[in-house]
Tab-separated table of C-alpha atoms in Angstrom:
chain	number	residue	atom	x	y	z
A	14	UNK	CA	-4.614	-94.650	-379.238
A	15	UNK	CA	-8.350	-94.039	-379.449
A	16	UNK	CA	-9.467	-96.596	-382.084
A	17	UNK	CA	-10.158	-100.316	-381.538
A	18	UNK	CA	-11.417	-103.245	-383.658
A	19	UNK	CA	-13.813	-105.731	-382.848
A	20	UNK	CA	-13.998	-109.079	-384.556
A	21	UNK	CA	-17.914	-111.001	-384.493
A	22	UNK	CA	-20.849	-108.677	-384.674
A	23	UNK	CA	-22.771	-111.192	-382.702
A	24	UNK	CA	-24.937	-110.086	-379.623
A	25	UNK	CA	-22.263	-110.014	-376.881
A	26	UNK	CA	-19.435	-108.996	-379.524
A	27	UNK	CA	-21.768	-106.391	-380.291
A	28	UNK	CA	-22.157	-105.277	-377.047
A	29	UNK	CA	-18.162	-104.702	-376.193
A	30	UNK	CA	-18.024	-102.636	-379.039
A	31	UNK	CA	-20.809	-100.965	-378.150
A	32	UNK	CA	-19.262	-100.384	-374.481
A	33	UNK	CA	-15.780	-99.715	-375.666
A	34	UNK	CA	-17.412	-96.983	-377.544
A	35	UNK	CA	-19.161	-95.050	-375.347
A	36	UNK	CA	-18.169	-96.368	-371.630
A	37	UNK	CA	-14.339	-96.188	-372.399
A	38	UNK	CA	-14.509	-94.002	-375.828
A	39	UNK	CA	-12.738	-95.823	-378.250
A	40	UNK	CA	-13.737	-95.620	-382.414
A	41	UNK	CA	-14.465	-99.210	-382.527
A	42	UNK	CA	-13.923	-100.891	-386.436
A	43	UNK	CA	-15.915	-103.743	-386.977
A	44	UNK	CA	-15.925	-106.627	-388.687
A	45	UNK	CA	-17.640	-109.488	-389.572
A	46	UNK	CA	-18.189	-111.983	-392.612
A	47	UNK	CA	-20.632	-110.071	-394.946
A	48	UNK	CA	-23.102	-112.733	-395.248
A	49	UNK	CA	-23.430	-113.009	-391.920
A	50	UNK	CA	-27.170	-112.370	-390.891
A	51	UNK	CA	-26.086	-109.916	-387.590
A	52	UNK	CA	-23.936	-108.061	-389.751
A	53	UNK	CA	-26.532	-107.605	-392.700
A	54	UNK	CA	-28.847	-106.330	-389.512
A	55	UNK	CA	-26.178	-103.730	-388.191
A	56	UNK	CA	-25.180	-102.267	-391.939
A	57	UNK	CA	-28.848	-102.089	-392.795
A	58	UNK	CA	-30.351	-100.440	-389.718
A	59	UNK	CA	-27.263	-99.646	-387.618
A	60	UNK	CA	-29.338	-101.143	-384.700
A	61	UNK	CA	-29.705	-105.109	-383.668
A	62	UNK	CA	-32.550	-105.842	-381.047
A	63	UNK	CA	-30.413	-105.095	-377.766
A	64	UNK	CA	-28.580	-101.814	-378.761
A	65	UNK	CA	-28.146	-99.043	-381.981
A	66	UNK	CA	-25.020	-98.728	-382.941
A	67	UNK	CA	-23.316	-94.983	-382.068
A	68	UNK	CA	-21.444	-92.564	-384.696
A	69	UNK	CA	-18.304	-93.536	-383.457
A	70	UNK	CA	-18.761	-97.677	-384.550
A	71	UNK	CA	-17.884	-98.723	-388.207
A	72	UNK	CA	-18.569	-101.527	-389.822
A	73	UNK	CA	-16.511	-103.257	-392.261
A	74	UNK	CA	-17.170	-106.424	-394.030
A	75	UNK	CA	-13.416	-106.501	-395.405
A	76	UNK	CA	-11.150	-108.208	-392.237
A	77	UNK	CA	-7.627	-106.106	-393.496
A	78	UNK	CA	-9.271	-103.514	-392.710
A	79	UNK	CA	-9.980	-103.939	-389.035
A	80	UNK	CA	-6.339	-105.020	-388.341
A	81	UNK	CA	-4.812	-102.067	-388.293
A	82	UNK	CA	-5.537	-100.808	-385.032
A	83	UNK	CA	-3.392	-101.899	-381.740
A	84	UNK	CA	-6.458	-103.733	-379.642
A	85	UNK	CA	-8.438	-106.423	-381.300
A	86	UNK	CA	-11.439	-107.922	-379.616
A	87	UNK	CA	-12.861	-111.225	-380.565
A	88	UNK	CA	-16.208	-112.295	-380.100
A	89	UNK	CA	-16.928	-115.576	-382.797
A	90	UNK	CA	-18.154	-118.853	-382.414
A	91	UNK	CA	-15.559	-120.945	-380.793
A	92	UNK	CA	-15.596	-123.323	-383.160
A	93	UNK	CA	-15.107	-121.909	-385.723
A	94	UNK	CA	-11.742	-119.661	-383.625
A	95	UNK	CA	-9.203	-122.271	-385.162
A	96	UNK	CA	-9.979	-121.317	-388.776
A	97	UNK	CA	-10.328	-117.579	-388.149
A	98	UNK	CA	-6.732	-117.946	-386.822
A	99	UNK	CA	-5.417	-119.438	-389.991
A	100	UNK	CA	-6.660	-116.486	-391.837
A	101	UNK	CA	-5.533	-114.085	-389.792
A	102	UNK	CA	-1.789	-115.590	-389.730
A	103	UNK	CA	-1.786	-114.402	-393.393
A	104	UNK	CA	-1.689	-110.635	-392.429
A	105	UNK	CA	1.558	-108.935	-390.541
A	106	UNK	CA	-0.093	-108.845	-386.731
A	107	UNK	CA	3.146	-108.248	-385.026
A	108	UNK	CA	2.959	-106.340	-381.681
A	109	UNK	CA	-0.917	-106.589	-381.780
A	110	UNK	CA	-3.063	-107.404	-379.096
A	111	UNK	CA	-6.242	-109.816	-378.781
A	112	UNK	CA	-8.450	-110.053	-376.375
A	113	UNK	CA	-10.622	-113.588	-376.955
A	114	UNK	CA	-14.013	-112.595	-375.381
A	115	UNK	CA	-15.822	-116.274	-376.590
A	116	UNK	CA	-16.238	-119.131	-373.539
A	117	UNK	CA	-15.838	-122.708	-375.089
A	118	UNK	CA	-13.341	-125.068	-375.726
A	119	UNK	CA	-13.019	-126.736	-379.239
A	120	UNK	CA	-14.261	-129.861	-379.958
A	121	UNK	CA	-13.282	-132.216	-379.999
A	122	UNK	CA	-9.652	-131.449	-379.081
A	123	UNK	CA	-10.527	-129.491	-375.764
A	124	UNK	CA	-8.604	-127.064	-376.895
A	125	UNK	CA	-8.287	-123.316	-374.975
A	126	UNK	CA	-8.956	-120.425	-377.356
A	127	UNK	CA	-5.525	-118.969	-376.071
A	128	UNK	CA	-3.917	-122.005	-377.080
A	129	UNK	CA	-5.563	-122.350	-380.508
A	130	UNK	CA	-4.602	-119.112	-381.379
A	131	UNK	CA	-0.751	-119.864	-379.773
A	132	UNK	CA	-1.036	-122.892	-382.424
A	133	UNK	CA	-2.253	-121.235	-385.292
A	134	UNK	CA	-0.541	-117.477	-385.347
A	135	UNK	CA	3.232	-117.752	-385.295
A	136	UNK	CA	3.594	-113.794	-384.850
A	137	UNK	CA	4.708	-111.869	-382.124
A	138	UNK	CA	1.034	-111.129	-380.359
A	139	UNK	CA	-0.412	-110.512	-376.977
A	140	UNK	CA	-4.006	-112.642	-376.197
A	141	UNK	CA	-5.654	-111.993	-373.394
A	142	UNK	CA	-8.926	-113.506	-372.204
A	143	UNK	CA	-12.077	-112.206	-370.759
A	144	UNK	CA	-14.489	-114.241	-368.471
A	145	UNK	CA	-17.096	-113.542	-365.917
A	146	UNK	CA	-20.826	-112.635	-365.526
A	147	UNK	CA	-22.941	-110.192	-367.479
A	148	UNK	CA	-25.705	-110.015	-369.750
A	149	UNK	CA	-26.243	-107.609	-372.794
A	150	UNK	CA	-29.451	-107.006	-371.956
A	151	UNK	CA	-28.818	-106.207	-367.977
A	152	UNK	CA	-26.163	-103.996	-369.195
A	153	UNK	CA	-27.955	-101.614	-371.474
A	154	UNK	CA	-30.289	-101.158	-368.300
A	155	UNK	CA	-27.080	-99.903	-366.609
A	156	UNK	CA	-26.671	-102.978	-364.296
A	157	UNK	CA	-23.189	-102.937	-363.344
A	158	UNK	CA	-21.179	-106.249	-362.985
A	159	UNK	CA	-17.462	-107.651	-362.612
A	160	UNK	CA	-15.446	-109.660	-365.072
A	161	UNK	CA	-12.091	-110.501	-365.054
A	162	UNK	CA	-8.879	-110.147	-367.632
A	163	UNK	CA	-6.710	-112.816	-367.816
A	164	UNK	CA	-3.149	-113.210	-369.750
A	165	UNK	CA	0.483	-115.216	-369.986
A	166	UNK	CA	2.014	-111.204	-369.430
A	167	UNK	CA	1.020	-109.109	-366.667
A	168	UNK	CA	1.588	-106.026	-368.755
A	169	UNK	CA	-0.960	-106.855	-370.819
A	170	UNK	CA	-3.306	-107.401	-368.098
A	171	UNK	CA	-2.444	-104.505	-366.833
A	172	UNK	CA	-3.296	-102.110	-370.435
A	173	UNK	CA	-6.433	-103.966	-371.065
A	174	UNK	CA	-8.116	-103.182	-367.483
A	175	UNK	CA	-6.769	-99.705	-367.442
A	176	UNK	CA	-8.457	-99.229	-371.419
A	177	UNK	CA	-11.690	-100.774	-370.586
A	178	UNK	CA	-12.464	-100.298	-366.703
A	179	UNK	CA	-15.831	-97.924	-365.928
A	180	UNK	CA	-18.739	-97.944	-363.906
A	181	UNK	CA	-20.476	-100.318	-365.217
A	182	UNK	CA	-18.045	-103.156	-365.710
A	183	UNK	CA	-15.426	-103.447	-362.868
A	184	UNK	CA	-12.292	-105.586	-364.288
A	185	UNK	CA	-10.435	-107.926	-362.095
A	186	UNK	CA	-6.802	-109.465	-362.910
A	187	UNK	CA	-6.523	-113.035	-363.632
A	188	UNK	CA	-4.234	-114.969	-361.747
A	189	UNK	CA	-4.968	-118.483	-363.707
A	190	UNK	CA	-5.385	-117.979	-367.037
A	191	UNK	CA	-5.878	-122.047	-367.804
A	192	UNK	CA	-8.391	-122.127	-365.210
A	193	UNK	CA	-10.388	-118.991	-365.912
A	194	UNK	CA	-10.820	-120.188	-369.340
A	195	UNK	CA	-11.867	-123.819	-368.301
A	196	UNK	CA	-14.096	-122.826	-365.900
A	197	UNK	CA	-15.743	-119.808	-368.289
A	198	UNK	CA	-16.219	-122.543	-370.626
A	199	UNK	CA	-17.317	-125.289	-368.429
A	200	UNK	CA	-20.005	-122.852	-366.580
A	201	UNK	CA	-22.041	-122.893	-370.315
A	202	UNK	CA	-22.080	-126.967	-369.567
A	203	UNK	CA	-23.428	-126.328	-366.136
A	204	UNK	CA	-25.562	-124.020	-367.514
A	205	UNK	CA	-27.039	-126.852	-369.947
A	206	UNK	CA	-27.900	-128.917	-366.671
A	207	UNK	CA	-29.707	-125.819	-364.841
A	208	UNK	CA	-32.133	-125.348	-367.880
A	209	UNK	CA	-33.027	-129.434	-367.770
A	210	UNK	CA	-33.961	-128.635	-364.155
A	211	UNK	CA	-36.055	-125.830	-364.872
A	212	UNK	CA	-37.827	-127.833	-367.993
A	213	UNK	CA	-38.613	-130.316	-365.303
A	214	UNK	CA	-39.623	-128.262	-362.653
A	215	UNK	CA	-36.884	-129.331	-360.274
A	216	UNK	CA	-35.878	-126.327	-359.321
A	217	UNK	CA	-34.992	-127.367	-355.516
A	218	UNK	CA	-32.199	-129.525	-357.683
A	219	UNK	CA	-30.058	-126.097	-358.557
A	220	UNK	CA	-28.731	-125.793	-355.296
A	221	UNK	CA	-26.846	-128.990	-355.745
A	222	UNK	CA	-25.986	-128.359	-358.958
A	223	UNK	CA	-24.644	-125.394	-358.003
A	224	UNK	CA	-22.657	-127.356	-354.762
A	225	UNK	CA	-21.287	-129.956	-356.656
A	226	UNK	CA	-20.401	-128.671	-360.499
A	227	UNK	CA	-17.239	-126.111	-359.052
A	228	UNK	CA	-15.472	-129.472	-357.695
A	229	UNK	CA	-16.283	-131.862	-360.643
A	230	UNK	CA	-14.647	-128.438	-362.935
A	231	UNK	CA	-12.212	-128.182	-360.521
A	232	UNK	CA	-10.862	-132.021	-361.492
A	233	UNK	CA	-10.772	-130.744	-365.144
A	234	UNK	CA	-8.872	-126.982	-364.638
A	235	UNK	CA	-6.292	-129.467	-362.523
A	236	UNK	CA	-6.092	-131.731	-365.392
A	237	UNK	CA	-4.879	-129.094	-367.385
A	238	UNK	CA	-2.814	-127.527	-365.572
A	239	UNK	CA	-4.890	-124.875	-363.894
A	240	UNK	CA	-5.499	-124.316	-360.215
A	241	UNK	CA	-9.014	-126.041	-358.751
A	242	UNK	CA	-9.626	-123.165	-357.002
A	243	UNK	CA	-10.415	-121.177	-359.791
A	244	UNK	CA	-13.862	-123.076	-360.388
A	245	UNK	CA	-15.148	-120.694	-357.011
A	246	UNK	CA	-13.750	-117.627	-359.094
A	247	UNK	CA	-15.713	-115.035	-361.034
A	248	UNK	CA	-15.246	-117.229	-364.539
A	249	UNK	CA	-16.975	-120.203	-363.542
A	250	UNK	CA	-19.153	-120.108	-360.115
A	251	UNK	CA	-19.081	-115.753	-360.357
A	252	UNK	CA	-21.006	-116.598	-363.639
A	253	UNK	CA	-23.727	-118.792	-362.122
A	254	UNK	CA	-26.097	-116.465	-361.540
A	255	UNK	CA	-26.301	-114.645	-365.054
A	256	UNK	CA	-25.800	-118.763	-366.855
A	257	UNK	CA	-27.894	-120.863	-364.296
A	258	UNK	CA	-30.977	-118.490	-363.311
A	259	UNK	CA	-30.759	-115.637	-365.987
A	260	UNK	CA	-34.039	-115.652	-368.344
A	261	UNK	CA	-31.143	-114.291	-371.230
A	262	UNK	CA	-28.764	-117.124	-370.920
A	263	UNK	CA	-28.465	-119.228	-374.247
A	264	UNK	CA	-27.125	-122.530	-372.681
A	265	UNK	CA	-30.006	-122.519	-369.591
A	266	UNK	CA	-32.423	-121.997	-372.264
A	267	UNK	CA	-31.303	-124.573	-374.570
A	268	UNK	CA	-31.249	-126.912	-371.669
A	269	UNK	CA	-34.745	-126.061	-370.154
A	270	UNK	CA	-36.626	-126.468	-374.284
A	271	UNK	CA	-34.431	-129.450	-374.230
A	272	UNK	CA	-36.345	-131.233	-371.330
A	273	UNK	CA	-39.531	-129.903	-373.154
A	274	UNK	CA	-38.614	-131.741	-375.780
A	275	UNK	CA	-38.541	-128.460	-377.686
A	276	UNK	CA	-35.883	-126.559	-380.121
A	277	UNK	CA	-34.030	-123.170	-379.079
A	278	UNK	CA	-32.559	-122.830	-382.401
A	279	UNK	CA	-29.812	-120.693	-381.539
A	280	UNK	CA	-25.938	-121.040	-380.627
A	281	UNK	CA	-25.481	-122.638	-377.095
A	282	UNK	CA	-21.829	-123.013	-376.611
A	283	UNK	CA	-22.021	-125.376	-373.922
A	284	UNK	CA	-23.376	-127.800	-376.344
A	285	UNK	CA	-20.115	-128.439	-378.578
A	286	UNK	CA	-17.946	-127.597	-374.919
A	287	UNK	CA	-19.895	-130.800	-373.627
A	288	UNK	CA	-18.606	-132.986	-376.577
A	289	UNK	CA	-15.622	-132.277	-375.725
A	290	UNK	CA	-15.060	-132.640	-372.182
A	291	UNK	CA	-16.936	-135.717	-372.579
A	292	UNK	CA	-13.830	-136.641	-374.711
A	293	UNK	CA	-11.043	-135.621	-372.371
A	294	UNK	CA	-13.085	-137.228	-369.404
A	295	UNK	CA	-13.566	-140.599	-370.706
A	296	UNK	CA	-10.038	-140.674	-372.193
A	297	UNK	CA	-8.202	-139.463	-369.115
A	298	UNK	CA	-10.156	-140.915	-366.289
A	299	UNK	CA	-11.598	-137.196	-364.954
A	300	UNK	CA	-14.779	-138.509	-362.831
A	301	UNK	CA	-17.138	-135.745	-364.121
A	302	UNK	CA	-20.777	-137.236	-363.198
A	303	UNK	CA	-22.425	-134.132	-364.433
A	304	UNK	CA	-21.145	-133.887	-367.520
A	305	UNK	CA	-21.618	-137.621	-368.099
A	306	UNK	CA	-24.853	-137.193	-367.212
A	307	UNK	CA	-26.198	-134.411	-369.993
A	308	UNK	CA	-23.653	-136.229	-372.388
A	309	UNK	CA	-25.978	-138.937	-372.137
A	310	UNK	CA	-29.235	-136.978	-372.196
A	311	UNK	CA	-28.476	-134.240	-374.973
A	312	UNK	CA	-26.322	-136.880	-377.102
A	313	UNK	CA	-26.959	-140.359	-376.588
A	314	UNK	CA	-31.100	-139.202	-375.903
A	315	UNK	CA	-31.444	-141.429	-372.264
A	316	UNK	CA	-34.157	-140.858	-370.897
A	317	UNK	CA	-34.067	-137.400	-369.403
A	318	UNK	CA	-35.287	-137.679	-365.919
A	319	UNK	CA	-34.115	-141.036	-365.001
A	320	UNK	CA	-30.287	-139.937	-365.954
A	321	UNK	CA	-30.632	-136.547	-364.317
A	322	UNK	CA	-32.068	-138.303	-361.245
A	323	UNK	CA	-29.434	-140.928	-361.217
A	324	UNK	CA	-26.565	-138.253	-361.452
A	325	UNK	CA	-27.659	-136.584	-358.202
A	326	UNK	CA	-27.974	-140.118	-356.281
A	327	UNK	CA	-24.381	-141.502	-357.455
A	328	UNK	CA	-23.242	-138.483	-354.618
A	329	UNK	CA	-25.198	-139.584	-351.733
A	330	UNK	CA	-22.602	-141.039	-349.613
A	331	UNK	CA	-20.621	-138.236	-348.382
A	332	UNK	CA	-20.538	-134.465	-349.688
A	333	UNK	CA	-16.826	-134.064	-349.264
């Protein structure tokens, strides 16, 4: 097999096409919705402003034409997964596999990306997910980084690492895949909470942020049926650096124009991921101060310093 397909022609979906191309050396068939304004860019100029696309990418703006091929990524808005599923249940995907590169969980049901598309496609398919840090921008410089490939069957595991391993992205294999994808969502939320800190200037804040947001996500991977311990694991507190500090992270920016009372006008998935946890919390009793906290700020519009304040001082009495 040396073609794959990509589904979402958005900057990181971009990218793995990009990297499956010429890191791993796959023809990569791409699609996206035509009107879409990053797919316009890419068929127009064959170039988006991180990357140009190589002679071995093709675009495609028709999606029975990407299905064909064995290995499917997809890269989409998360919310917007469930109704891409529906769609593609239409089209004979049996034996295919997916590998659901997006970190979110739908609102307002909560709801895994694996498990949506367990829901919506009843074929015989593989999913896989991928979580962990990296940045498009830091890779096209050649920064190398780690991510890791979770699954229900070890065998897929097991293909997708050995397809898409290479020097510059080092695959590790999931042992949690509930957890990984809680915690890859839930680090866009913490993420939301490091940019208020740096729009206020509090940067001597992050370090507790960064202390207490693994256990409060721990509560919720438990609640679903995931192990705690995955919160410390490359999905959620491996991806701190590139969501909580990097300058290209959507969901700290968002968060940092947010406490300057200014608009980032672009997607920030930990903004729709907060509704929802906010739901599960509140229904099911999960004491998640954090996320109560920007709930408050970024939906309810509290005050933004007195409720950040106030969520670091409700965890003064003991640390553990």
């Amino acid at each position: 097999m040396n073609k794959i397909s990509l589904i979402g022609c958005g900057r990181w979906g971009t990218f793995l096409g990009w990297y499956a191309a010429n890191y791993c050396g796959y023809d990569v068939d791409m699609y996206d919705i035509p009107t879409s304004p990053n797919f316009i860019e890419l068929r127009d100029t064959r170039k988006n402003p991180y990357l140009n696309l190589s002679d071995n990418m093709f675009l495609h703006d028709n999606l029975s034409a990407v299905l064909a091929n064995d290995v499917i990524i997809v890269s989409i808005g998360c919310q917007y997964f469930r109704g891409l599923c529906k769609e593609l249940n239409s089209y004979n995907l049996a034996g295919k596999t997916f590998l659901l590169a997006m970190k979110g969980l739908e609102e307002p049901t909560a709801t895994t990306m694996f498990d949506i598309m367990r829901q919506e496609i009843n074929q015989d398919i593989h999913i896989a997910t991928l979580g962990g840090p990296g940045h498009v921008q830091d890779y096209m410089k050649g920064v190398p980084s780690c991510a890791v490939i979770d699954s229900d069957e070890e065998a897929v595991k097991e293909r997708l690492i050995n397809m898409f391993s290479s020097e510059l992205i080092r695959f590790y294999y999931g042992a949690d895949l509930k957890g990984n994808q809680v915690g890859a969502a839930l680090k866009n939320v913490i993420g939301l909470a490091a940019g208020i800190l740096d729009g206020l200037e509090w940067y001597g804040l992050k370090g507790a942020l960064m202390a207490r947001a693994p256990v409060e996500v721990g509560r919720l991977i438990e609640y679903m049926g995931g192990n705690p311990r995955t919160a410390y694991g490359l999905a959620h507190l491996g991806d701190y650096e590139a969501t909580l500090f990097s300058k290209h992270s959507h969901n700290r920016t968002f968060g940092e124009k947010f406490a300057k009372g200014e608009d980032f006008g672009k997607l920030a998935e930990g903004v729709p991921t907060l509704k929802a946890v906010k739901q599960i919390a509140d229904s099911k009793g999960i004491d998640m101060p954090i996320c109560q906290a920007l709930y408050s700020a970024i939906y309810e519009k509290a005050d933004i310093k007195s409720t950040i304040k106030a969520m670091f001082e409700r965890d003064l009495k003991r640390e553990f």
